[in-house]
mmCIF file of C-alpha atoms in Angstrom:
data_model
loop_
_atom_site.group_PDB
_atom_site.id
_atom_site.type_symbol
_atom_site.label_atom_id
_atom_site.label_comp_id
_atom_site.label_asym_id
_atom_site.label_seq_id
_atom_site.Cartn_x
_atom_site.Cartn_y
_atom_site.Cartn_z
ATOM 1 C CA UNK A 1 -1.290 -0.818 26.897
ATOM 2 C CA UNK A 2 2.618 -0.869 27.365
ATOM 3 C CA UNK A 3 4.620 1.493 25.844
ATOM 4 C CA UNK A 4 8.543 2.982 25.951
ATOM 5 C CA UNK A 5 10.211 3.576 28.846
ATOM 6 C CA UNK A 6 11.482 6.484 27.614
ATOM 7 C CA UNK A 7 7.735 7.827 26.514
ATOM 8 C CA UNK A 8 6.831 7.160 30.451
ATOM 9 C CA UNK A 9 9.089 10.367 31.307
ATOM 10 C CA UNK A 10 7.324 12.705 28.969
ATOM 11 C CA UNK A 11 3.495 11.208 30.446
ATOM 12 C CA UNK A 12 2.688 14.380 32.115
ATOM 13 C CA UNK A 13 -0.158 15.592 29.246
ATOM 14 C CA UNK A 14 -3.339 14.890 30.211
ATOM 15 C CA UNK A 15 -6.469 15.301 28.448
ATOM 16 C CA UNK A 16 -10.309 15.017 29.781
ATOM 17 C CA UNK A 17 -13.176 14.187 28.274
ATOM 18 C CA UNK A 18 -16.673 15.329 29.788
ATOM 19 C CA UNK A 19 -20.555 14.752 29.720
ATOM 20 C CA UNK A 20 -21.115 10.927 28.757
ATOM 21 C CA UNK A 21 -17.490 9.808 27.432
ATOM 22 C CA UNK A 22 -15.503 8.133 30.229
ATOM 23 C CA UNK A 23 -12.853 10.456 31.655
ATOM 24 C CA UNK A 24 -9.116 8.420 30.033
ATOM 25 C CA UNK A 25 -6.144 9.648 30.640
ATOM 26 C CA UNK A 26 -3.971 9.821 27.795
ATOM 27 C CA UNK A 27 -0.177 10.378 27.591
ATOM 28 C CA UNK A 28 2.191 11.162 25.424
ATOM 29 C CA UNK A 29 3.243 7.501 25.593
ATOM 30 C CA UNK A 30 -0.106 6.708 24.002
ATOM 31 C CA UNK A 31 0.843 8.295 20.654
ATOM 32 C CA UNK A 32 4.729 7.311 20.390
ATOM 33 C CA UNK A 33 4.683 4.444 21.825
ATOM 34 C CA UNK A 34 6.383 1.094 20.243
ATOM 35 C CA UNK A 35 2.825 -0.542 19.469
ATOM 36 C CA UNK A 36 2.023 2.519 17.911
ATOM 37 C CA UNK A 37 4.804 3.101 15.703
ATOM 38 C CA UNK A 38 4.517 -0.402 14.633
ATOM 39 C CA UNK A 39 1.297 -0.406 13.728
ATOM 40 C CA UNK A 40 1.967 2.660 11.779
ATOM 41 C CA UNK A 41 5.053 0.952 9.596
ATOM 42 C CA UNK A 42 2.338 -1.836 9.120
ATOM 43 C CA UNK A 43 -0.516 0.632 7.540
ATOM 44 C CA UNK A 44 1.808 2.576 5.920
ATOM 45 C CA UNK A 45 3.524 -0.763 4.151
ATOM 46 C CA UNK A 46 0.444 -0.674 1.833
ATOM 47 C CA UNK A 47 0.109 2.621 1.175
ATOM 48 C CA UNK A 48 3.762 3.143 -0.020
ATOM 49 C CA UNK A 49 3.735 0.055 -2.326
ATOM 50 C CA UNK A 50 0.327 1.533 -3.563
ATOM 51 C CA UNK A 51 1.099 4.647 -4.027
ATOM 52 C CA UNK A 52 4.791 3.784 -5.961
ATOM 53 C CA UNK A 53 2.475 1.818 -8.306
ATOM 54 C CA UNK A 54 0.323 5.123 -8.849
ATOM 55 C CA UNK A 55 3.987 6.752 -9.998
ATOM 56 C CA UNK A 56 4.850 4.034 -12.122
ATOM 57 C CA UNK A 57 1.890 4.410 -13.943
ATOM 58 C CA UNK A 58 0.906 7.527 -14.016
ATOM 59 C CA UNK A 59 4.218 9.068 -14.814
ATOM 60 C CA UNK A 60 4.108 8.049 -18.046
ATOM 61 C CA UNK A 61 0.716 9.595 -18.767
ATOM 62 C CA UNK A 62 -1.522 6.608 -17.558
ATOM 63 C CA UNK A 63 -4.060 7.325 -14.699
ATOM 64 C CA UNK A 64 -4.281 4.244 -12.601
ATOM 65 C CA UNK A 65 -7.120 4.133 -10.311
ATOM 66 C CA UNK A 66 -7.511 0.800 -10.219
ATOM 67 C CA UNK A 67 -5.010 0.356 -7.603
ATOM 68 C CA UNK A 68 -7.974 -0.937 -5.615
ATOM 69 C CA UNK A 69 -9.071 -3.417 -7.467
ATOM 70 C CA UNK A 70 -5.434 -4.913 -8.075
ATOM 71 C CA UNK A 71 -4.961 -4.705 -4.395
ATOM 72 C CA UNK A 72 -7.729 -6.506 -3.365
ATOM 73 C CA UNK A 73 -7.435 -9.101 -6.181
ATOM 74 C CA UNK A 74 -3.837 -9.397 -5.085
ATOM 75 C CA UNK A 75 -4.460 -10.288 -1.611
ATOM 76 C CA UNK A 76 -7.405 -13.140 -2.625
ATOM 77 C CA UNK A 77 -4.676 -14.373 -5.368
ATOM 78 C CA UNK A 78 -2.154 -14.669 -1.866
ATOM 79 C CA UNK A 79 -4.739 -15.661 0.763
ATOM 80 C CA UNK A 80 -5.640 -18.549 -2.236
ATOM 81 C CA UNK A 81 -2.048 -19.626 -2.789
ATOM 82 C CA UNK A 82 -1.334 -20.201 0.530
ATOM 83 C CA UNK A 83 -4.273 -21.934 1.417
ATOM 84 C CA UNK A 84 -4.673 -24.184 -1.866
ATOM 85 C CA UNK A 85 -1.170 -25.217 -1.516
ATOM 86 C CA UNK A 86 -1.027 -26.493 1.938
ATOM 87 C CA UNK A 87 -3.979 -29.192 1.220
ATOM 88 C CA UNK A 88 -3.784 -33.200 1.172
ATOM 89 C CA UNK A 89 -2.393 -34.477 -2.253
ATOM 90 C CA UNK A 90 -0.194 -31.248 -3.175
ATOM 91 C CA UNK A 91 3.501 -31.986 -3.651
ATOM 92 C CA UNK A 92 5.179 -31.814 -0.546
ATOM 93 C CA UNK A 93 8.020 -29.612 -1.506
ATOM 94 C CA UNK A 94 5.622 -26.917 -2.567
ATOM 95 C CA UNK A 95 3.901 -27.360 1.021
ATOM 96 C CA UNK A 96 7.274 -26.317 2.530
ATOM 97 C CA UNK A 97 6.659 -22.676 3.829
ATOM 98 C CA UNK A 98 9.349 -20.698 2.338
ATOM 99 C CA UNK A 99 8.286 -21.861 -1.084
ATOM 100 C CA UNK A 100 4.382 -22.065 -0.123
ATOM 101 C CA UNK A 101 5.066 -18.132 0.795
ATOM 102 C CA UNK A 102 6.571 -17.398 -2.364
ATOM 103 C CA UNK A 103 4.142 -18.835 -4.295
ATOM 104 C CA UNK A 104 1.780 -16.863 -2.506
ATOM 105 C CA UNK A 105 3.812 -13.484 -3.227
ATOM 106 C CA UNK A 106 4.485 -14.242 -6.893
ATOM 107 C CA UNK A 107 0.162 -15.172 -7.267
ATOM 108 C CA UNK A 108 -0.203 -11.661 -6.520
ATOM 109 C CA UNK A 109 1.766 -10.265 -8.347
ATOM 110 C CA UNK A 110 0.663 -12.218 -11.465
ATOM 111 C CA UNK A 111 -2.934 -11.246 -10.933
ATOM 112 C CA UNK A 112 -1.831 -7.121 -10.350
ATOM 113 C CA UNK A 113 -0.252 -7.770 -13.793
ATOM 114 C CA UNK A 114 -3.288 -8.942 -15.227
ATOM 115 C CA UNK A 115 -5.620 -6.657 -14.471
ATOM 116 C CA UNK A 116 -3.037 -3.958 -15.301
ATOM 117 C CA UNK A 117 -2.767 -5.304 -18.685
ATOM 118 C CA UNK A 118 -6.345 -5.277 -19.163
ATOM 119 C CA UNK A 119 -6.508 -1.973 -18.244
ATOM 120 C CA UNK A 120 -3.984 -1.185 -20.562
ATOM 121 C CA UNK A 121 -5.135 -2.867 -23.355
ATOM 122 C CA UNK A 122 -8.764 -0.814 -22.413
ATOM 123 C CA UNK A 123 -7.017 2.532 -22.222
ATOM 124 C CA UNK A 124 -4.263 2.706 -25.006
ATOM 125 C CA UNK A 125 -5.334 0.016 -27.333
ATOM 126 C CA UNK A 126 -8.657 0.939 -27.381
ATOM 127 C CA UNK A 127 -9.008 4.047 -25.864
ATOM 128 C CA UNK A 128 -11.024 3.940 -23.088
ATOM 129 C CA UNK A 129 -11.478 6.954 -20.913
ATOM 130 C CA UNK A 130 -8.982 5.534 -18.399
ATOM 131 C CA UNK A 131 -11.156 6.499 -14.728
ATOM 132 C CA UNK A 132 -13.871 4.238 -16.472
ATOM 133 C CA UNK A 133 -11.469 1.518 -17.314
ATOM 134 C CA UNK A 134 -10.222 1.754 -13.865
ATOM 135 C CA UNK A 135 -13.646 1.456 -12.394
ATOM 136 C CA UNK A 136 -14.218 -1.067 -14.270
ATOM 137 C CA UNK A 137 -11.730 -3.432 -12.826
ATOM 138 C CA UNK A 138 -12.206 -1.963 -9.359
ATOM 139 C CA UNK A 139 -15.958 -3.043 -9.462
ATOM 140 C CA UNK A 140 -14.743 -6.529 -11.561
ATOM 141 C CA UNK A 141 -12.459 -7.138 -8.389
ATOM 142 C CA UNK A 142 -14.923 -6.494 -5.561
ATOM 143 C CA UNK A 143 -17.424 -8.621 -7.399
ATOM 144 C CA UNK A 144 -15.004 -11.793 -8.065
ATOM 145 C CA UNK A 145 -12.882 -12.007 -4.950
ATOM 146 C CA UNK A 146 -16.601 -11.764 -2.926
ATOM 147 C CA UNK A 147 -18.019 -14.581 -5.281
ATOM 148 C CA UNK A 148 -14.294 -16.750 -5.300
ATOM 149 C CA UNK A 149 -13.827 -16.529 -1.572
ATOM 150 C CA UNK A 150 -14.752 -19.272 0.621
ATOM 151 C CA UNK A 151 -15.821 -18.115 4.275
ATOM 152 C CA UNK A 152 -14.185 -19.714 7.170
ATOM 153 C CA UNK A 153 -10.275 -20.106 5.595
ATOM 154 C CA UNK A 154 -7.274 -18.798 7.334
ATOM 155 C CA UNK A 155 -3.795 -18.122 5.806
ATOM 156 C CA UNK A 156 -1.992 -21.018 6.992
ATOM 157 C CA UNK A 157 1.068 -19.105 7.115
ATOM 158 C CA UNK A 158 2.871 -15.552 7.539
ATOM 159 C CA UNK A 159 5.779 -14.056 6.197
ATOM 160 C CA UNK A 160 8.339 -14.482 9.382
ATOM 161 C CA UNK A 161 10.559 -11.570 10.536
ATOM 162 C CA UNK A 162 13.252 -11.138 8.257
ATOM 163 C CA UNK A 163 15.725 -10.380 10.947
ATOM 164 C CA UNK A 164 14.902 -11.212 15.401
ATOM 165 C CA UNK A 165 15.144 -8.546 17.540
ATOM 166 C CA UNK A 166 18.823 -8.750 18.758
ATOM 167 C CA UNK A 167 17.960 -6.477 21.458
ATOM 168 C CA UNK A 168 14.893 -8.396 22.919
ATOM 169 C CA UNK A 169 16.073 -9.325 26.335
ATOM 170 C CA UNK A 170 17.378 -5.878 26.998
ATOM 171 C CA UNK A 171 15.464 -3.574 29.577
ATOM 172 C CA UNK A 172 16.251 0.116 27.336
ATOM 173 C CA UNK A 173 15.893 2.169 24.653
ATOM 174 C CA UNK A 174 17.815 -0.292 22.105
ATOM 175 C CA UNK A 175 14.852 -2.760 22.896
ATOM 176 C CA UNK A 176 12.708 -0.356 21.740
ATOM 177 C CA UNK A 177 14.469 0.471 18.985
ATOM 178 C CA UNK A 178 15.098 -3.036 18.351
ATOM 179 C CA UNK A 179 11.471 -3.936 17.819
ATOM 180 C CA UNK A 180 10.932 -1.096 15.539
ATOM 181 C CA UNK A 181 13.308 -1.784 12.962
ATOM 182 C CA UNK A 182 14.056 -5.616 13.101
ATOM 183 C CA UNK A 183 11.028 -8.183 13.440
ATOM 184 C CA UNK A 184 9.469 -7.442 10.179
ATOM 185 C CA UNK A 185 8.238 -9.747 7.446
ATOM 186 C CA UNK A 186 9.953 -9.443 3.491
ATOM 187 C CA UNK A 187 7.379 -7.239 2.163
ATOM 188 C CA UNK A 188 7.993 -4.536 4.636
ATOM 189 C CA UNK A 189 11.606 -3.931 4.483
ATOM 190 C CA UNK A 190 10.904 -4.555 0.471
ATOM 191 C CA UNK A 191 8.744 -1.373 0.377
ATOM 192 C CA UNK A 192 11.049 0.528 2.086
ATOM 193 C CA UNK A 193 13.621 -0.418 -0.256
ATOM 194 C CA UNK A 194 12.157 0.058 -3.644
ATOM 195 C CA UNK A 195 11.713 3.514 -2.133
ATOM 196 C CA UNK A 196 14.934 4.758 -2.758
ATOM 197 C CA UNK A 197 15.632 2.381 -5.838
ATOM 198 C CA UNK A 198 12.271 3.828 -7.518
ATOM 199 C CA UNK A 199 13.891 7.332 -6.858
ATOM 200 C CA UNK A 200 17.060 6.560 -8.693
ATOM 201 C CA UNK A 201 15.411 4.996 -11.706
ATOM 202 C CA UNK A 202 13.178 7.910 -12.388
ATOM 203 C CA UNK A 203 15.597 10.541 -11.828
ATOM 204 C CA UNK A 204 18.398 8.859 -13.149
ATOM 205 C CA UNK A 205 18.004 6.254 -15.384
ATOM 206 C CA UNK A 206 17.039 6.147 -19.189
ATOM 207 C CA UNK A 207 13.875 4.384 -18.523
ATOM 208 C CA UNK A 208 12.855 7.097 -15.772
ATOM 209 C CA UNK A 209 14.030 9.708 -18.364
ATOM 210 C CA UNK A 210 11.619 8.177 -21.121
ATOM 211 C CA UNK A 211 8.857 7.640 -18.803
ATOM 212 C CA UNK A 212 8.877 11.591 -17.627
ATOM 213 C CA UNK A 213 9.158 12.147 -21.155
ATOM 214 C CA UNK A 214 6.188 10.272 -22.222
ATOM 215 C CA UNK A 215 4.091 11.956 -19.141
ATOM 216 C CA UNK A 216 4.959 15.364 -20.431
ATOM 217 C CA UNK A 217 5.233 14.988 -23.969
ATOM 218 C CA UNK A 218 4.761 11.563 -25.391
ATOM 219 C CA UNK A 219 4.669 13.329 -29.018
ATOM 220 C CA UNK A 220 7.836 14.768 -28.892
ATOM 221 C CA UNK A 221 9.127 11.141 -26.793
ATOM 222 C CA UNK A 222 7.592 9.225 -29.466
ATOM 223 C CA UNK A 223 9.590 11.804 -32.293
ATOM 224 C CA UNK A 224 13.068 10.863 -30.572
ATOM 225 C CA UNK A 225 12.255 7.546 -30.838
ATOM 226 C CA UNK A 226 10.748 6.449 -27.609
ATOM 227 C CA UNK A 227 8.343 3.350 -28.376
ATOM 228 C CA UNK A 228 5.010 5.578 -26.458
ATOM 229 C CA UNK A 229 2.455 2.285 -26.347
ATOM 230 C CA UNK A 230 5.492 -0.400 -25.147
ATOM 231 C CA UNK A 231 6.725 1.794 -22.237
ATOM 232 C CA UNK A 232 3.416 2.546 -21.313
ATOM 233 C CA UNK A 233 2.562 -1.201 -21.275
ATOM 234 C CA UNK A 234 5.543 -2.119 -19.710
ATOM 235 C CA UNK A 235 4.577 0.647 -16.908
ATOM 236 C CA UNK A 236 1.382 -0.718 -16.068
ATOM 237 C CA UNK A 237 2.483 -4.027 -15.747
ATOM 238 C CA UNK A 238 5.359 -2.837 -13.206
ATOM 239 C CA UNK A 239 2.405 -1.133 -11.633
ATOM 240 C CA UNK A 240 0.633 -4.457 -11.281
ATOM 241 C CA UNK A 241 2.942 -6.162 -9.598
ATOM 242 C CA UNK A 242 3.313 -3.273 -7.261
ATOM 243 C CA UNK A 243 -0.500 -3.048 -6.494
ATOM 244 C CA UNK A 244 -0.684 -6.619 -6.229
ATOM 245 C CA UNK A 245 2.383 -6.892 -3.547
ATOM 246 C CA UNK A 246 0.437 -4.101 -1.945
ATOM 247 C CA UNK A 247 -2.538 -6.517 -1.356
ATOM 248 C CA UNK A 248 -0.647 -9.763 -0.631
ATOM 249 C CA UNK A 249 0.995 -7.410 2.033
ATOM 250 C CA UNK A 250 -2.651 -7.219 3.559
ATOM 251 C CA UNK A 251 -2.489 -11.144 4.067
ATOM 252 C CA UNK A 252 0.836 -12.349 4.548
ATOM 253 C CA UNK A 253 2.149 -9.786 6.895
ATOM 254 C CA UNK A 254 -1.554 -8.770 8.013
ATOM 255 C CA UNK A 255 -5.006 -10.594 9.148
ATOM 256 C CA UNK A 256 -6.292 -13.457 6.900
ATOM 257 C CA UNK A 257 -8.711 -12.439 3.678
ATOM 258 C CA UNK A 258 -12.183 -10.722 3.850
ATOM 259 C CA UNK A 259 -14.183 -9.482 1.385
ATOM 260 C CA UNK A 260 -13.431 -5.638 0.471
ATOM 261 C CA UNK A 261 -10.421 -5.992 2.406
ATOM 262 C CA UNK A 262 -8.534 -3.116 0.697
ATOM 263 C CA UNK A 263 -11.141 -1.129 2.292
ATOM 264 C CA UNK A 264 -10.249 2.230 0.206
ATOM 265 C CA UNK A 265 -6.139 1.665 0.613
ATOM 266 C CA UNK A 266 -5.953 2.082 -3.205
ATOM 267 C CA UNK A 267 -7.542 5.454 -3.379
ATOM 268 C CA UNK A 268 -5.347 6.265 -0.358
ATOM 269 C CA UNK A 269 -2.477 5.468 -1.980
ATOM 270 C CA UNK A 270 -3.563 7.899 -5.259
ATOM 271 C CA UNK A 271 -3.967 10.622 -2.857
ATOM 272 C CA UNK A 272 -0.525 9.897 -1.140
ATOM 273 C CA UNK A 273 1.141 9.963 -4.197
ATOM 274 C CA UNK A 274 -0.619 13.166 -5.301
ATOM 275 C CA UNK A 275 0.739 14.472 -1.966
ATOM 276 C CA UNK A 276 3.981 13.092 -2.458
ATOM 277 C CA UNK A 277 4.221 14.987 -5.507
ATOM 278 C CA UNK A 278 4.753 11.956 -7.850
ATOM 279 C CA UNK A 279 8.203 11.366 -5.825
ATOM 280 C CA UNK A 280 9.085 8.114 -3.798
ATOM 281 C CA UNK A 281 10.495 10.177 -0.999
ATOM 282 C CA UNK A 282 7.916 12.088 -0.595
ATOM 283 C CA UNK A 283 5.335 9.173 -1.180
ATOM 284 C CA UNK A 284 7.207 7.246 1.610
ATOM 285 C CA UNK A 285 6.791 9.990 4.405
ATOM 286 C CA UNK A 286 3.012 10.746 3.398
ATOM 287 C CA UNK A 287 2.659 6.696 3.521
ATOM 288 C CA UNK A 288 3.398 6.818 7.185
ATOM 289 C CA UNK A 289 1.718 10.014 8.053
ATOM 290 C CA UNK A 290 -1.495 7.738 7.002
ATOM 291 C CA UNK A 291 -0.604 4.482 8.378
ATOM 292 C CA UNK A 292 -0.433 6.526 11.862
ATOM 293 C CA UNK A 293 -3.504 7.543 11.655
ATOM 294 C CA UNK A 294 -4.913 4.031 10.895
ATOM 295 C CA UNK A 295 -2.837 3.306 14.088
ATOM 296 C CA UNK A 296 -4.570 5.897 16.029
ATOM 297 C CA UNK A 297 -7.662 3.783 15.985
ATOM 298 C CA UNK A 298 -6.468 1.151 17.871
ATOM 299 C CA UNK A 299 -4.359 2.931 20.440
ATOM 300 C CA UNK A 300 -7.258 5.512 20.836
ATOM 301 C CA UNK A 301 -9.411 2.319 21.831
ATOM 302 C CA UNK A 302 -6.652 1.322 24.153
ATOM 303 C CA UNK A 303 -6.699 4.157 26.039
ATOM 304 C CA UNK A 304 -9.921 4.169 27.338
ATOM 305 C CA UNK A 305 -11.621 6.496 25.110
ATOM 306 C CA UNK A 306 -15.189 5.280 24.835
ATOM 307 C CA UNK A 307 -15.838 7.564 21.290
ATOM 308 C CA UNK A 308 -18.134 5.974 18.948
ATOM 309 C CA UNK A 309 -15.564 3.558 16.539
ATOM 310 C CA UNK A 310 -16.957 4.469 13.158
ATOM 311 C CA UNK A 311 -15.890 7.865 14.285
ATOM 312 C CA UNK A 312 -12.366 6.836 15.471
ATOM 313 C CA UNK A 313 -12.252 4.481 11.969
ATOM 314 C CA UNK A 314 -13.055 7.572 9.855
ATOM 315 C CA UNK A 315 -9.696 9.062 10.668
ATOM 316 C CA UNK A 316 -7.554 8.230 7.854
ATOM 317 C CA UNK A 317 -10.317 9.034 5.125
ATOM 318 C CA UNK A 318 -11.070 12.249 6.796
ATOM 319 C CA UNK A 319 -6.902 13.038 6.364
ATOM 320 C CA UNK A 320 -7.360 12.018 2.807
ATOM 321 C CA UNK A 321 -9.653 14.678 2.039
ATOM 322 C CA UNK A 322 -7.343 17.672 4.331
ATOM 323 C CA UNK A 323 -4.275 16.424 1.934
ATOM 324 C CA UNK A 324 -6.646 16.266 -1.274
ATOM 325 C CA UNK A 325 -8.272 19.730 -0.363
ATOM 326 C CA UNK A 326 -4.877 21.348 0.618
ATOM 327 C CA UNK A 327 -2.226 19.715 -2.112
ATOM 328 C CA UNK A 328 -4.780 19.426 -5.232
ATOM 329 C CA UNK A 329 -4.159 22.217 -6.591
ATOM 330 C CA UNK A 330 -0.572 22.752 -5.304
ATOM 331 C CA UNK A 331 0.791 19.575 -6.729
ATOM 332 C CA UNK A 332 1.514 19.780 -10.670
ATOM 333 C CA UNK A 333 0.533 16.132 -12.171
ATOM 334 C CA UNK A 334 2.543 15.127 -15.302
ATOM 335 C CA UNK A 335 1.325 17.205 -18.380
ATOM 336 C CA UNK A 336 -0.102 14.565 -20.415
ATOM 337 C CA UNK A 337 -1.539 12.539 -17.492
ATOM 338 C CA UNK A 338 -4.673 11.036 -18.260
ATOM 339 C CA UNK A 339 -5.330 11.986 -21.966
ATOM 340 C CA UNK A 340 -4.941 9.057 -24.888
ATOM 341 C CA UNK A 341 -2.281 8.621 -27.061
ATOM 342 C CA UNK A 342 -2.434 8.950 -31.213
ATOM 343 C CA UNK A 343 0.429 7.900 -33.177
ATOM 344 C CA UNK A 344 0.541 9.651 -36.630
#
């Protein structure tokens, strides 16, 4: 396994490992090196878009855990796309791979906002305790996407980098740099983005100041005038299309689709965004703490270490529950999270 010149320098850790593992040698190069940070930026990619739909939602009083099911949903609905449209007798201009890709990107998101507006119409129009309604669609998803797919498929295409490596043919530390931040696909560089944006429509936009409302108080929202059941619809379905880019993510910029792929990401993301305090900033910086240890099972593997791999694979789920243990109680959810609405 390669990694930064400039990590080489600092290689003088080493770590042993006795009685039946294999004795590795591990450096600090292992943990910081450019493979690794990459693969971290590509779990956390999921996990932030995940978790910013778990905001969305949630901050105006809606608990979403069926960030799972969307995801995985979303991912079939792009893995399908892609594949569908690149057979004999489909229009060639849709077989062109910008468009094909698009197509792919906009499936998912139109099948995050469907099952988000079925779980909306569950919890506010009819009341449904929402973690049922949730679990509902999670176990709907897992069920379809296993009966709908079609073993043996690959994605025909992935998202290219949005930007090459300008730095490629260098022999330093902008090389390295370089293939950190350029050589990414759309979605990544999206996530990143709607980071910040999220951040500035919460805090300082009417919507985000109606939505807090309506998570704290939706009585005394709905008594200035705030429409409670349309923002909370129109919520959800932003959430959709969040969760859903969060799966398509998982096969455009990822592997190809298998069943369960989401593998847990959605309940990741809730737990993220409970320790991101319900803020994109925060969210964002958890996000990556995870997707580096999703990283760590790979590089781990690559450096010799002959541990069993379900007990290298258990590593982010075993953070989830520290940062669920340590920050449930800590972080203060929005007042009215969770609990159905009345009008009078």
């Amino acid at each position: 396994m390669s990694c930064a010149p400039w990590a080489k320098k600092f290689s003088i850790l080493r770590f042993s490992f006795k009685g039946e593992f294999v004795t590795p040698e591990i450096t600090l190069g292992t943990f910081i090196s450019v493979a690794a940070i990459n693969a971290a930026i590509r779990g956390a990619v999921p996990i932030i878009l995940g978790a910013m739909s778990g905001i969305v939602s949630e901050r105006s009083g809606i608990v979403n855990i069926a960030i799972e099911g969307m995801m995985l949903f979303g991912a079939y609905a792009a893995f399908y796309a892609n594949v569908a449209l690149s057979r004999p007798g489909v229009a060639p201009f849709l077989q062109e791979q910008p468009i094909r890709l698009g197509l792919a990107i906009a499936a998912a998101a139109l099948i995050g906002i469907a099952l988000a507006m079925l779980h909306a119409i569950l919890s506010i129009r009819f009341k449904v305790d929402q973690i049922i309604s949730g679990t509902v669609i999670n176990i709907f998803a897992l069920g379809m996407t296993g009966y709908l797919y079609e073993g043996g498929q690959n994605v025909i295409d992935r998202l290219p980098p949005v930007i090459r490596n300008p730095f490629a043919t260098e022999q330093n530390f902008l090389a390295d740099l370089g293939a950190i931040i350029f050589d990414k696909g759309l979605l990544t560089y999206t996530a990143f983005l709607l980071v910040p944006i999220l951040g500035f429509l919460l805090f300082r936009t009417t919507w985000g100041l109606r939505t807090r409302s309506v998570g704290e108080n939706p009585r005394a929202a709905d008594t200035l005038g705030v429409n409670v059941y349309r923002l909370q619809f129109t919520n959800l379905a932003i959430s959709g299309v969040l969760a859903g880019l969060a799966g398509a993510v998982l096969v455009l910029e990822g592997v190809s689709f298998e069943r369960g792929m989401s593998n847990g990401r959605g309940f990741i993301a809730l737990a993220v965004m409970i320790f991101g305090a319900w803020r994109p900033s925060r969210v964002m910086f958890g996000a990556l703490l995870f997707g580096y240890a999703t990283a760590l099972q790979s590089q781990l593997q690559f450096a010799g270490i002959q541990i069993p791999h379900q007990f290298v694979a258990m590593l982010p789920y075993v953070l989830t529950l520290i940062v669920l243990a340590g920050f449930m109680g800590r972080a203060r959810p929005p007042a009215h999270i969770g609990k159905a609405y009345e009008t009078e």
